[in-house]
Amino acid sequence: SMAQTRISFARGRSAASVSGTVAPGGTREYRINVREGQTMTVQVSSAVRMGLDVDGPNGHIEFGDNGFSQIEIYQSGDHYI
């Protein structure tokens, strides 16, 4: 099964940083709960070019080229990066 990590925020914080590795051709999934009206910015630091997908409660909402995406959230709930 795919490795999955829940991202959570320290009290009073609006940003969180996580680390992990992905093998070439591999996938890693992060889960984060966000609310309607928030803006979510995702940035992946990598030595190689990579893409990322963001799925909301109702399916795919965004594809970020080269590890960056900024998304306005239209539905509260768990989102998967």
Short mmCIF file of C-alpha atoms in Angstrom, two decimals:
data_model
loop_
_atom_site.label_atom_id
_atom_site.label_comp_id
_atom_site.label_asym_id
_atom_site.label_seq_id
_atom_site.Cartn_x
_atom_site.Cartn_y
_atom_site.Cartn_z
CA SER A 1 0.00 0.00 0.00
CA MET A 2 1.01 3.62 -0.49
CA ALA A 3 2.73 5.46 2.37
CA GLN A 4 0.41 8.12 3.79
CA THR A 5 1.17 10.87 6.29
CA ARG A 6 -1.36 13.19 7.96
CA ILE A 7 -0.27 16.83 8.05
CA SER A 8 -1.40 18.76 11.10
CA PHE A 9 -0.70 22.26 12.34
CA ALA A 10 0.66 23.33 15.70
CA ARG A 11 -1.82 25.48 17.64
CA GLY A 12 -1.88 29.04 16.25
CA ARG A 13 0.18 28.13 13.18
CA SER A 14 -0.84 28.42 9.53
CA ALA A 15 2.04 26.42 8.05
CA ALA A 16 3.49 22.96 8.50
CA SER A 17 6.52 21.26 7.06
CA VAL A 18 6.92 17.52 6.55
CA SER A 19 9.73 15.46 5.10
CA GLY A 20 9.87 12.12 3.38
CA THR A 21 11.42 10.36 0.43
CA VAL A 22 9.95 9.04 -2.79
CA ALA A 23 11.74 6.46 -4.90
CA PRO A 24 12.05 7.21 -8.63
CA GLY A 25 8.66 6.47 -10.19
CA GLY A 26 7.13 6.14 -6.72
CA THR A 27 4.28 7.85 -4.94
CA ARG A 28 3.76 9.25 -1.46
CA GLU A 29 0.48 10.62 -0.13
CA TYR A 30 -0.16 13.33 2.46
CA ARG A 31 -3.58 14.00 3.98
CA ILE A 32 -4.62 17.39 5.34
CA ASN A 33 -7.94 18.71 6.61
CA VAL A 34 -8.74 22.17 5.24
CA ARG A 35 -11.81 24.40 5.30
CA GLU A 36 -13.76 26.09 2.56
CA GLY A 37 -12.39 29.59 1.90
CA GLN A 38 -8.81 28.75 2.92
CA THR A 39 -5.91 28.87 0.48
CA MET A 40 -3.57 25.90 0.48
CA THR A 41 -0.05 26.28 -0.87
CA VAL A 42 1.96 23.12 -1.48
CA GLN A 43 5.65 23.23 -2.29
CA VAL A 44 7.84 20.17 -2.73
CA SER A 45 11.61 20.51 -2.46
CA SER A 46 13.34 18.03 -4.72
CA ALA A 47 16.59 17.68 -6.58
CA VAL A 48 14.64 16.33 -9.57
CA ARG A 49 11.59 17.68 -11.39
CA MET A 50 8.37 16.23 -10.05
CA GLY A 51 4.65 16.86 -10.24
CA LEU A 52 2.01 16.72 -7.57
CA ASP A 53 -1.71 16.12 -7.55
CA VAL A 54 -4.25 17.39 -5.05
CA ASP A 55 -7.53 15.56 -4.57
CA GLY A 56 -10.39 17.06 -2.55
CA PRO A 57 -13.37 15.35 -0.93
CA ASN A 58 -15.06 15.10 -4.37
CA GLY A 59 -12.03 14.09 -6.42
CA HIS A 60 -9.16 15.66 -8.34
CA ILE A 61 -8.87 19.45 -8.09
CA GLU A 62 -5.32 20.46 -9.00
CA PHE A 63 -2.11 19.38 -10.65
CA GLY A 64 1.05 21.24 -9.69
CA ASP A 65 3.96 21.29 -12.09
CA ASN A 66 7.46 20.92 -10.67
CA GLY A 67 6.27 20.50 -7.10
CA PHE A 68 4.29 23.71 -6.55
CA SER A 69 0.58 24.42 -6.33
CA GLN A 70 -1.60 27.11 -4.76
CA ILE A 71 -5.27 26.24 -4.41
CA GLU A 72 -8.33 28.06 -3.11
CA ILE A 73 -10.40 25.54 -1.17
CA TYR A 74 -14.09 25.32 -2.09
CA GLN A 75 -15.09 22.35 0.06
CA SER A 76 -14.15 21.59 3.66
CA GLY A 77 -12.71 18.16 4.47
CA ASP A 78 -9.70 15.96 3.94
CA HIS A 79 -7.57 16.73 0.90
CA TYR A 80 -4.89 14.39 -0.42
CA ILE A 81 -1.56 15.57 -1.85
#
